[in-house]
PDB file of C-alpha atoms in Angstrom:
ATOM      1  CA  UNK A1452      -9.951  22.576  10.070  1.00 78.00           C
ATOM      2  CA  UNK A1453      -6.833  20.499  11.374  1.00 88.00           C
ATOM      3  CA  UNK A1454      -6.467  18.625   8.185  1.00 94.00           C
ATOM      4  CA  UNK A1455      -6.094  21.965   5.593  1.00 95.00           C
ATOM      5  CA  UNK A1456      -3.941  23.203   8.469  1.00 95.00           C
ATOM      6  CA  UNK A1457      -1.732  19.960   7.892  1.00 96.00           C
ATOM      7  CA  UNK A1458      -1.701  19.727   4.537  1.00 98.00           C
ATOM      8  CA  UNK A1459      -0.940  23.606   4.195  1.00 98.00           C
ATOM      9  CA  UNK A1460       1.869  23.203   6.436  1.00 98.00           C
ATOM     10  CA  UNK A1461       3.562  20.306   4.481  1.00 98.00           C
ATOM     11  CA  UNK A1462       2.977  22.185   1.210  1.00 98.00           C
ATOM     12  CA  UNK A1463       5.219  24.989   2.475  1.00 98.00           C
ATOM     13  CA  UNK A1464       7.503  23.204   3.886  1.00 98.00           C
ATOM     14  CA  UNK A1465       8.152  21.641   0.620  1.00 98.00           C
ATOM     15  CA  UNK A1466       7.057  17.980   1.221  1.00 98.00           C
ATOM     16  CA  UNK A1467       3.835  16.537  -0.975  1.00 98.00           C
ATOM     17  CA  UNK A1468       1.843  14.359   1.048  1.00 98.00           C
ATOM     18  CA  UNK A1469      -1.232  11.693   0.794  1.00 99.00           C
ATOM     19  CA  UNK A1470      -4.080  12.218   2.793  1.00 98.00           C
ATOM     20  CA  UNK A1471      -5.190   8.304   3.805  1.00 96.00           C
ATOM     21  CA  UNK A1472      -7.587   5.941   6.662  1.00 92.00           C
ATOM     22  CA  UNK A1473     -10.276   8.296   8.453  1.00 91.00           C
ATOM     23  CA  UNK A1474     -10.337  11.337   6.535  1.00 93.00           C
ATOM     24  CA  UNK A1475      -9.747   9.605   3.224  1.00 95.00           C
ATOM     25  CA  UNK A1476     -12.561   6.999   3.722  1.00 94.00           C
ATOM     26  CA  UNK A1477     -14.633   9.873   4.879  1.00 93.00           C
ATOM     27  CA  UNK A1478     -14.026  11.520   1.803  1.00 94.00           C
ATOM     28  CA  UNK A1479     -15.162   8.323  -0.411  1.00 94.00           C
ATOM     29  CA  UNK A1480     -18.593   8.769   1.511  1.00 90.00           C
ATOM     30  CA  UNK A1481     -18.253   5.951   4.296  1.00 90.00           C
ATOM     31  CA  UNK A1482     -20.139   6.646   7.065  1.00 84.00           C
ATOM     32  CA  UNK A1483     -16.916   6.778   9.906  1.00 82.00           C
ATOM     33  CA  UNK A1484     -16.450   7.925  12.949  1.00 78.00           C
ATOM     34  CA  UNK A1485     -13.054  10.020  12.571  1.00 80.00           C
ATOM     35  CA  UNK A1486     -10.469   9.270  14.958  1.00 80.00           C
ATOM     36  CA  UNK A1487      -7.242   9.793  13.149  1.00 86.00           C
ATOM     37  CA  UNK A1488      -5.744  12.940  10.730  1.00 92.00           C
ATOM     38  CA  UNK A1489      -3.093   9.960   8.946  1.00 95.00           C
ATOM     39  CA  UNK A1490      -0.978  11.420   5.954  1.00 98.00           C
ATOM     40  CA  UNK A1491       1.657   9.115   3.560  1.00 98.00           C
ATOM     41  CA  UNK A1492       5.080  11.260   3.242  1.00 98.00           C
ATOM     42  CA  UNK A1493       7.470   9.816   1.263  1.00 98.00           C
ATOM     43  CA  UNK A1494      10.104   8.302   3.213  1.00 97.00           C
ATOM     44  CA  UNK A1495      13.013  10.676   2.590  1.00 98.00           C
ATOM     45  CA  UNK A1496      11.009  13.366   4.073  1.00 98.00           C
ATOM     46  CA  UNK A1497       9.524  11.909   6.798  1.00 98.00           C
ATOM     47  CA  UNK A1498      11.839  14.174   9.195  1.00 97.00           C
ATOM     48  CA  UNK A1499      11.326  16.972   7.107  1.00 98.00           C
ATOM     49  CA  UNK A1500       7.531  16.986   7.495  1.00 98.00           C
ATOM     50  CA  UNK A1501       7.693  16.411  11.399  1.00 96.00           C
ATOM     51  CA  UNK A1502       9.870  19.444  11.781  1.00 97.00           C
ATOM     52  CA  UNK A1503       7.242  21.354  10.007  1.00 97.00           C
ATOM     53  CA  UNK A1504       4.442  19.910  11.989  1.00 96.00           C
ATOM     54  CA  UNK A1505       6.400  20.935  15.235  1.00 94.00           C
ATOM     55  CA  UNK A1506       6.406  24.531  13.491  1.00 94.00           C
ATOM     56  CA  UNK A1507       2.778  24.678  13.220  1.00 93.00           C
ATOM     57  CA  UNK A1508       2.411  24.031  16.769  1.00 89.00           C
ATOM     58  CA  UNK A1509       1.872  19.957  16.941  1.00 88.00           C
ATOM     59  CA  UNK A1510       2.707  18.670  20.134  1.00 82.00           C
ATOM     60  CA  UNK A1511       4.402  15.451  18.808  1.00 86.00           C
ATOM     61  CA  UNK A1512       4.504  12.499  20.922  1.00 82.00           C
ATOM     62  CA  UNK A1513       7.739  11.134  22.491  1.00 81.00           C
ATOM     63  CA  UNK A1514       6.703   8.280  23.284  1.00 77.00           C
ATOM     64  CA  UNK A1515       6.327   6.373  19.908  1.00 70.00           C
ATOM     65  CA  UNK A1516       4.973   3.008  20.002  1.00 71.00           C
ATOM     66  CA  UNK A1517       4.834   3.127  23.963  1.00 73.00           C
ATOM     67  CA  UNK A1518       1.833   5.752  23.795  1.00 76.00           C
ATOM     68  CA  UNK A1519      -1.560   4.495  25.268  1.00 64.00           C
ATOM     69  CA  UNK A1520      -3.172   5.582  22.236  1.00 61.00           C
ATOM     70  CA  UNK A1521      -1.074   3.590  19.636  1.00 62.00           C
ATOM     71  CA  UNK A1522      -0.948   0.148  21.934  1.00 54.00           C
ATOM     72  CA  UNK A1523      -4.532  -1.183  20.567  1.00 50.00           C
ATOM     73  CA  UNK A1524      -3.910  -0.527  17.205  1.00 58.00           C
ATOM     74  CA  UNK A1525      -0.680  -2.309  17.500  1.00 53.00           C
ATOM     75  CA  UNK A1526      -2.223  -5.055  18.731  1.00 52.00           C
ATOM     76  CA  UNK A1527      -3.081  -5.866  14.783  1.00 54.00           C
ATOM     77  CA  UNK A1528      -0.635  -4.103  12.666  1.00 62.00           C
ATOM     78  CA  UNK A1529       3.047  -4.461  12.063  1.00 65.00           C
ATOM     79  CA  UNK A1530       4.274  -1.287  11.844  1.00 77.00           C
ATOM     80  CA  UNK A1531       3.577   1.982  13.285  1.00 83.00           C
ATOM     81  CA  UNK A1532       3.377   5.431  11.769  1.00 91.00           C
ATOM     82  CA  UNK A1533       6.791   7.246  12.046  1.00 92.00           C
ATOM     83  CA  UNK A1534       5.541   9.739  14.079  1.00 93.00           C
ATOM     84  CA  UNK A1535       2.335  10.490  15.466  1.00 90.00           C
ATOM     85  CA  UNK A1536       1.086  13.886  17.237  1.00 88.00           C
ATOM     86  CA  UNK A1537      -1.928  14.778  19.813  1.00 78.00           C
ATOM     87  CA  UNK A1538      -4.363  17.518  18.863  1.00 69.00           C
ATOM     88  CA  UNK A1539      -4.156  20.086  21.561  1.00 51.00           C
ATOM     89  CA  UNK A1540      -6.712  20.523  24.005  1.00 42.00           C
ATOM     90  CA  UNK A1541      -8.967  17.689  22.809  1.00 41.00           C
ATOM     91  CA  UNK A1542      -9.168  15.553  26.037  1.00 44.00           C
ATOM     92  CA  UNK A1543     -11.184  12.518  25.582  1.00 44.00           C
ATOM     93  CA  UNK A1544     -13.185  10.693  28.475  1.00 41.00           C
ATOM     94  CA  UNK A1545     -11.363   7.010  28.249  1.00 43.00           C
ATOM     95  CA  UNK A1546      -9.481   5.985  31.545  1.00 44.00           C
ATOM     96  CA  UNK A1547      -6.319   4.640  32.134  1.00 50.00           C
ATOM     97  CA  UNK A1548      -4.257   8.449  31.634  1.00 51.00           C
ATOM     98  CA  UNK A1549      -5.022   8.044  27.942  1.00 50.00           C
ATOM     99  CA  UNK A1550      -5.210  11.564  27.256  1.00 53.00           C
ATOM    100  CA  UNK A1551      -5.850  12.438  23.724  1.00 48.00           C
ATOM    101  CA  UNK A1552      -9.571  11.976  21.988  1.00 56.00           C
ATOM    102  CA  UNK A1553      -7.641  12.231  18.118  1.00 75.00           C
ATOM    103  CA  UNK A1554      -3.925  11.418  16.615  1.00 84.00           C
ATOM    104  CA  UNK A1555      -2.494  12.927  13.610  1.00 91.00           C
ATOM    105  CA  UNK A1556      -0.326  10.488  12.314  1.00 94.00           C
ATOM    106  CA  UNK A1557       2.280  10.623   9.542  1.00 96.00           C
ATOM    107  CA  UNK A1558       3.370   6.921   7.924  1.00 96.00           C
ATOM    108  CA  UNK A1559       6.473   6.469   5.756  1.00 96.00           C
ATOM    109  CA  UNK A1560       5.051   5.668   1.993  1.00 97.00           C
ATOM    110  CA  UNK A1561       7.381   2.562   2.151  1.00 94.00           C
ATOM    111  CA  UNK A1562       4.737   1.497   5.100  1.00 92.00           C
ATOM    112  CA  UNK A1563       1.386   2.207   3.145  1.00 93.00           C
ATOM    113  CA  UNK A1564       1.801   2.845  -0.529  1.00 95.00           C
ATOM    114  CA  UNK A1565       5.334   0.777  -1.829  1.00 90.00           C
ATOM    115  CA  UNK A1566       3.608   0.784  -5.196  1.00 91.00           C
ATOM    116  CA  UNK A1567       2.630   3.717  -6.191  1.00 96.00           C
ATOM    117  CA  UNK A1568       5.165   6.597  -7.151  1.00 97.00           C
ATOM    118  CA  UNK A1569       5.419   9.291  -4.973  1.00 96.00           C
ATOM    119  CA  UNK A1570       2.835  12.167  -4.396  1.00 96.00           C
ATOM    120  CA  UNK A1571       3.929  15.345  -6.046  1.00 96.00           C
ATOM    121  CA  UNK A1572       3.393  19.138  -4.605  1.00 97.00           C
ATOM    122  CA  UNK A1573       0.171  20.626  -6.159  1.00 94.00           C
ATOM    123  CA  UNK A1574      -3.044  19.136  -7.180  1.00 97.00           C
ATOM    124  CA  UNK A1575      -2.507  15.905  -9.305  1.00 97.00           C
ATOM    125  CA  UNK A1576      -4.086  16.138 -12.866  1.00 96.00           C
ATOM    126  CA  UNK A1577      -7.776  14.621 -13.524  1.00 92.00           C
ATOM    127  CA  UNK A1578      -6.319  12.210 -15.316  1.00 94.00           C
ATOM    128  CA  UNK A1579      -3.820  10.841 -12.936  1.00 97.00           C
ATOM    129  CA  UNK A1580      -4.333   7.086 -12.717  1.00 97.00           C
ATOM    130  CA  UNK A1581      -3.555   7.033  -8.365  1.00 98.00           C
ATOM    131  CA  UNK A1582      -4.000   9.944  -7.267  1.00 98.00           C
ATOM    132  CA  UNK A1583      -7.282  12.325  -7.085  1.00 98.00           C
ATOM    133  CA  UNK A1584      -8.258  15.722  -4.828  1.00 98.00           C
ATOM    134  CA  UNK A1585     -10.818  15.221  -1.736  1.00 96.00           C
ATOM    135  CA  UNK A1586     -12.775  17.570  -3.991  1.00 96.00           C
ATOM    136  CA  UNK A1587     -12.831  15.188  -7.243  1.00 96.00           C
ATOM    137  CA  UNK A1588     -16.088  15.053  -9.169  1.00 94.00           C
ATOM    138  CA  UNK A1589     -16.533  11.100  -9.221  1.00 93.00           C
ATOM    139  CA  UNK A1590     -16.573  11.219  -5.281  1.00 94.00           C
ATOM    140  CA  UNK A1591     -20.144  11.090  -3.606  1.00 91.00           C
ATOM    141  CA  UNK A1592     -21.519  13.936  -1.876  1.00 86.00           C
ATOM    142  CA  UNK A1593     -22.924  13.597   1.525  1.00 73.00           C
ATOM    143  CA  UNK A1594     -26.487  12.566   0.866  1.00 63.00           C
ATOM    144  CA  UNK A1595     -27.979  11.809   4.248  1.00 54.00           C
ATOM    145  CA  UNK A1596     -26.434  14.685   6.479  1.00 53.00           C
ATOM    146  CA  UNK A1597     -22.955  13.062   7.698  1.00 54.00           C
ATOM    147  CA  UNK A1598     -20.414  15.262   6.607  1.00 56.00           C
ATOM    148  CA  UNK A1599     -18.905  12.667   4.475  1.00 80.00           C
ATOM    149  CA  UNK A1600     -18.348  12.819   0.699  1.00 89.00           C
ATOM    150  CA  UNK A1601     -17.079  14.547  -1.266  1.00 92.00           C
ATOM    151  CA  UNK A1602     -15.163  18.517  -0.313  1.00 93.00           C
ATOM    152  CA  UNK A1603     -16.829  21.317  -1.570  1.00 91.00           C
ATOM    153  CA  UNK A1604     -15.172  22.924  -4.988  1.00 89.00           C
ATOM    154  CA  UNK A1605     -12.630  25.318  -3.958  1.00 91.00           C
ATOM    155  CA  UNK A1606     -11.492  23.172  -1.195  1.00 94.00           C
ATOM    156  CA  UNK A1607      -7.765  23.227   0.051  1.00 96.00           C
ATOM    157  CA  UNK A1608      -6.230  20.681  -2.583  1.00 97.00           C
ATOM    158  CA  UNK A1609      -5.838  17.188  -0.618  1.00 98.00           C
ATOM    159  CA  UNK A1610      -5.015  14.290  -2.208  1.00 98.00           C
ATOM    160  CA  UNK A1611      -5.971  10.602  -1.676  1.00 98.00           C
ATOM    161  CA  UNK A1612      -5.517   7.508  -3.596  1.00 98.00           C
ATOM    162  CA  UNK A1613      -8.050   6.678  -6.352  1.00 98.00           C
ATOM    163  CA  UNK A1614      -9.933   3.707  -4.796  1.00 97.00           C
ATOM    164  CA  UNK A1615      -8.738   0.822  -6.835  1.00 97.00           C
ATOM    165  CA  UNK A1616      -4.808   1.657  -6.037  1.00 98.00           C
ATOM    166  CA  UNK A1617      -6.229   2.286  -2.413  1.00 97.00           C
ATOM    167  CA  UNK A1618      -7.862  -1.529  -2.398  1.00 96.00           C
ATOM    168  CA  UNK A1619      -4.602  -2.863  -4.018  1.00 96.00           C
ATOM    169  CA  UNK A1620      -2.330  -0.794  -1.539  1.00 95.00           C
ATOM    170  CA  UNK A1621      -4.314  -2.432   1.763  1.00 93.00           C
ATOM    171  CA  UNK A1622      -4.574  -5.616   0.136  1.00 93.00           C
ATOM    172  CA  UNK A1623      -0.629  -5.193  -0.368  1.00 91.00           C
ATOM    173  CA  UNK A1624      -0.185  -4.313   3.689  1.00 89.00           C
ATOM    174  CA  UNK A1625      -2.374  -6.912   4.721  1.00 87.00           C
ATOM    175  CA  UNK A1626      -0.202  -9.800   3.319  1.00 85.00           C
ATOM    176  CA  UNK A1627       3.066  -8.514   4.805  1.00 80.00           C
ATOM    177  CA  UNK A1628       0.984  -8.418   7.662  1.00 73.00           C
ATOM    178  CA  UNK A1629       1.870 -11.776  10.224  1.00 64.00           C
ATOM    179  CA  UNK A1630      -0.817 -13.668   9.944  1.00 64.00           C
ATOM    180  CA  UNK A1631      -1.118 -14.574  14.026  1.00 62.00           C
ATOM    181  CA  UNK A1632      -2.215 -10.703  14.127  1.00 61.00           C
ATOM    182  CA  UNK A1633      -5.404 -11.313  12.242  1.00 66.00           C
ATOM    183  CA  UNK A1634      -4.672  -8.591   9.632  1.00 65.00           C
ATOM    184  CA  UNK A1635      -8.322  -7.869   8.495  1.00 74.00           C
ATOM    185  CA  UNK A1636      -8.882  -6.566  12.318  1.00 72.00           C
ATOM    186  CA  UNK A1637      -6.003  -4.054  11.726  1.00 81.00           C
ATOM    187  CA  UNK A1638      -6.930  -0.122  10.466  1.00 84.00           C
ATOM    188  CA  UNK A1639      -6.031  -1.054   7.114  1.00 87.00           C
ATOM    189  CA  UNK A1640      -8.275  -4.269   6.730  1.00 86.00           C
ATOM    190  CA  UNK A1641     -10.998  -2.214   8.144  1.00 88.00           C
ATOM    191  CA  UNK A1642     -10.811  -0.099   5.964  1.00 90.00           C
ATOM    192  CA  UNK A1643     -11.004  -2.758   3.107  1.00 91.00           C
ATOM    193  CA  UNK A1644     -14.186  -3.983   4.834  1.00 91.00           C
ATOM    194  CA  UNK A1645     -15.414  -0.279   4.666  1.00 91.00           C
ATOM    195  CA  UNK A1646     -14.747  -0.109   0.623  1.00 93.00           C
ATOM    196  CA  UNK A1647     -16.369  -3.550   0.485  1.00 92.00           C
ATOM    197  CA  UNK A1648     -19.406  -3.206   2.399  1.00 90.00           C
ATOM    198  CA  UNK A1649     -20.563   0.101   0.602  1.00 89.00           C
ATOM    199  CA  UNK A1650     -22.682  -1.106  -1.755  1.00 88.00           C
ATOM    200  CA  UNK A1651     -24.871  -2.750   0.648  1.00 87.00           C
ATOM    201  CA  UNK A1652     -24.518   0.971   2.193  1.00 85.00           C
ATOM    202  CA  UNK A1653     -26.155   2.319  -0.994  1.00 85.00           C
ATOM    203  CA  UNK A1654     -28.691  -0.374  -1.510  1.00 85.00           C
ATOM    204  CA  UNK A1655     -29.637  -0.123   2.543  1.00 85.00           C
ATOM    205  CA  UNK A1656     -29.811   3.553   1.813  1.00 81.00           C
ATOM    206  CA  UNK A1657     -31.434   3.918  -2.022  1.00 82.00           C
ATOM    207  CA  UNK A1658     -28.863   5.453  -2.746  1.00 82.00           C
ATOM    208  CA  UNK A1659     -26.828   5.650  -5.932  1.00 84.00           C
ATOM    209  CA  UNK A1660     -23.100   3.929  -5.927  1.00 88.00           C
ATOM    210  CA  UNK A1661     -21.106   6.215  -8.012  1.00 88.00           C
ATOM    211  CA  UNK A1662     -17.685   5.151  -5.894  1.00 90.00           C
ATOM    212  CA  UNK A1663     -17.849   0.947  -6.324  1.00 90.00           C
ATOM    213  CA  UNK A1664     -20.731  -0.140  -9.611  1.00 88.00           C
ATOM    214  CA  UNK A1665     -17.812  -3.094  -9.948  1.00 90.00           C
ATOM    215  CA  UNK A1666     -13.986  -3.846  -9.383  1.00 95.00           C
ATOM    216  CA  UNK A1667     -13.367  -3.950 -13.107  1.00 95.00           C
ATOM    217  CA  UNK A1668     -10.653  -1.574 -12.372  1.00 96.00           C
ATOM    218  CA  UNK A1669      -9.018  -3.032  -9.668  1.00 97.00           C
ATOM    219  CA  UNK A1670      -5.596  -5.261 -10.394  1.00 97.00           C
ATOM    220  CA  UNK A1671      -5.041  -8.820  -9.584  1.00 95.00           C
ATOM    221  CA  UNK A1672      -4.434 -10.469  -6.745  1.00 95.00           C
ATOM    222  CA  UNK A1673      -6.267  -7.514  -4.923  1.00 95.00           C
ATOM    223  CA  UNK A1674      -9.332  -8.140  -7.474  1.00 96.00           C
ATOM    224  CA  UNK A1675     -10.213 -11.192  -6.168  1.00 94.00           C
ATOM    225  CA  UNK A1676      -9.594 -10.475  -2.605  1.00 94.00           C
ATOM    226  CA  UNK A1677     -12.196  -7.782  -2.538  1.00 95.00           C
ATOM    227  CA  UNK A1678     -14.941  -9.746  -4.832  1.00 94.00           C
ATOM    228  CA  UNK A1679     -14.817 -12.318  -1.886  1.00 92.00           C
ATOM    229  CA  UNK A1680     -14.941  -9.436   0.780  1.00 92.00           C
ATOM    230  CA  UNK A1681     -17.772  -7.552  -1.136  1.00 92.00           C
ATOM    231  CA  UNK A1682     -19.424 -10.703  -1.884  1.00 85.00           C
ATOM    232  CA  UNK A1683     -21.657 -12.231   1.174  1.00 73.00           C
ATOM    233  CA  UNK A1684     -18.843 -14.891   1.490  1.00 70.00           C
ATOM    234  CA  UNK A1685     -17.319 -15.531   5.302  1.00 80.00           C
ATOM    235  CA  UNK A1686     -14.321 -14.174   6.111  1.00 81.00           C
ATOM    236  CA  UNK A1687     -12.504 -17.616   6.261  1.00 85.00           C
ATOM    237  CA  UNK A1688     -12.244 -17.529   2.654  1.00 88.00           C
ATOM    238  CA  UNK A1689     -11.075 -14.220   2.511  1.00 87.00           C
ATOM    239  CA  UNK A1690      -8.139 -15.506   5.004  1.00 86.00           C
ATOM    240  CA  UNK A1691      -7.518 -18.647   2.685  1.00 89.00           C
ATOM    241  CA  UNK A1692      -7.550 -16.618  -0.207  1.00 91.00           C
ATOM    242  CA  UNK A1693      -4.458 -14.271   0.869  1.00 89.00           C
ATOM    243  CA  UNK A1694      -2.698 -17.493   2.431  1.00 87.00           C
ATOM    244  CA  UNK A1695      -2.770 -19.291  -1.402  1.00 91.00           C
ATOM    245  CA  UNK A1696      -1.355 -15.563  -2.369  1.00 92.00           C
ATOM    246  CA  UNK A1697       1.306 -15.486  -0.045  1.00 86.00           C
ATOM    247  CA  UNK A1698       2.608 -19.610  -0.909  1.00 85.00           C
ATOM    248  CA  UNK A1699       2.640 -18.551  -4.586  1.00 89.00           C
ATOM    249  CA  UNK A1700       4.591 -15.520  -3.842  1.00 84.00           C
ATOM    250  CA  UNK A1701       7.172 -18.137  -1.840  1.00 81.00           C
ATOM    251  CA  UNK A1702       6.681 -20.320  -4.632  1.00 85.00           C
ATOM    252  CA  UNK A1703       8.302 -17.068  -6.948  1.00 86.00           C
ATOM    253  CA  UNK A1704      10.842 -15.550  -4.720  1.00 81.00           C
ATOM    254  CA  UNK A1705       8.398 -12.361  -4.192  1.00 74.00           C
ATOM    255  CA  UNK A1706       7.025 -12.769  -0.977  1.00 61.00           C
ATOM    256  CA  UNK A1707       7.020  -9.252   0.393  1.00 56.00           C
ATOM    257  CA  UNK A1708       8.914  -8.405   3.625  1.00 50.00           C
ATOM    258  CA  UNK A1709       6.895  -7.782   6.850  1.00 46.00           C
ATOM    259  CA  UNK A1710       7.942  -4.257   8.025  1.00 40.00           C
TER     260      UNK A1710
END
């Protein structure tokens, strides 16, 4: 499996490392087609883990930001991940010489998760208040046959966020975000949308939310971002809602810095 193979690699190569977007919402039990293998690296090690990455035999991209396969996602975001990498042999069927059905991307932490301290080597402990394994009890398991959910015991040690830092981390990259690029079409609004929408998921499924019952444990101003998301309301007043965050973060000096 390409993402133990990744993570293994960075854990012997010394550099701990956050396993986030496809794989991670995957793991949470949203029904997603997987497209991307992304992984957070602190920044300072960025270089570090795409040496080791070459060494397992990752054909890294040299083109960067001009790749075919980054272009549409760039269309939305502001930043790009610091280096991305093709899986070998896995051709997709698009036209235009785009050549590469999957990425494996790594992002500087700086990027994704400012906030939260950096990711440690080794499992974090259950009580860690950001961090949890693929594996952790409180995830779902796959209920209807998708492969999502959570990893079977035993599995390879990957960490994600814990979803309320997750939702306050996205919330966090969607206001640096310029707002002409329509952040909640970007992969990180998306995947706010995917956290939001899954208790309809449940409901439309009888099935049990164990991952969202409420947002009780989710900080402000990312609290009442994702009430309005989860909530039935229209997207306009999730839009307004981040513009009234961004003035009063003007209105204290703190308005964060678009990467």
């Amino acid at each position: 499996m390409v993402d133990v193979q990744v993570a293994r690699s960075l854990d012997e190569a010394g550099v701990p490392s956050v396993f986030m977007l496809d794989g991670q919402l995957s793991a949470y039990g949203i029904d997603i087609v997987r497209m991307t293998s992304a992984w957070v690296i602190a920044d300072e090690l960025i270089e570090r883990a795409c040496e080791a990455l070459r060494s397992a035999d990752f054909c890294v991209c040299e083109k960067g930001e001009d790749c075919g396969g980054m272009k549409p996602n760039l269309d939305f975001e502001d930043f790009a991940p610091a280096y991305h990498f093709h899986f070998p042999l896995r051709k997709d069927f698009f036209p235009e010489g785009n050549e590469w059905t999957e990425t494996l991307e790594l992002y500087r932490k700086s990027d994704v998760l400012p906030n939260l301290p950096d990711p440690e080597l080794g499992p974090p402990t259950p009580d860690d208040p950001n961090y949890m394994l693929v594996s952790d009890p409180s995830l779902p398991v796959d209920e209807i046959g998708i492969g999502g959910g959570r990893w079977p015991v035993g599995a390879y040690p990957i960490k994600i966020p814990r979803v309320p830092r997750f939702i306050e981390a996205m919330f966090q990259v969607i206001l640096r975000h310029n707002p002409d690029n329509h952040p909640m079409w970007s992969q990180w609004g998306m995947g706010l949308s995917s956290i939001a929408g899954y208790s309809d998921y449940c409901l439309e499924r009888q099935k049990v939310n164990i991952l969202t019952p409420n947002w009780d444990d989710v900080n402000p101003p990312a609290r009442r971002f994702i009430e309005l998301l989860s909530g039935g309301g229209e997207l306009k007043d999730c839009i307004k809602y981040l513009s009234e965050v961004r003035g009063e973060m003007v209105e204290r000096g703190e308005r964060p810095q678009s990467s």
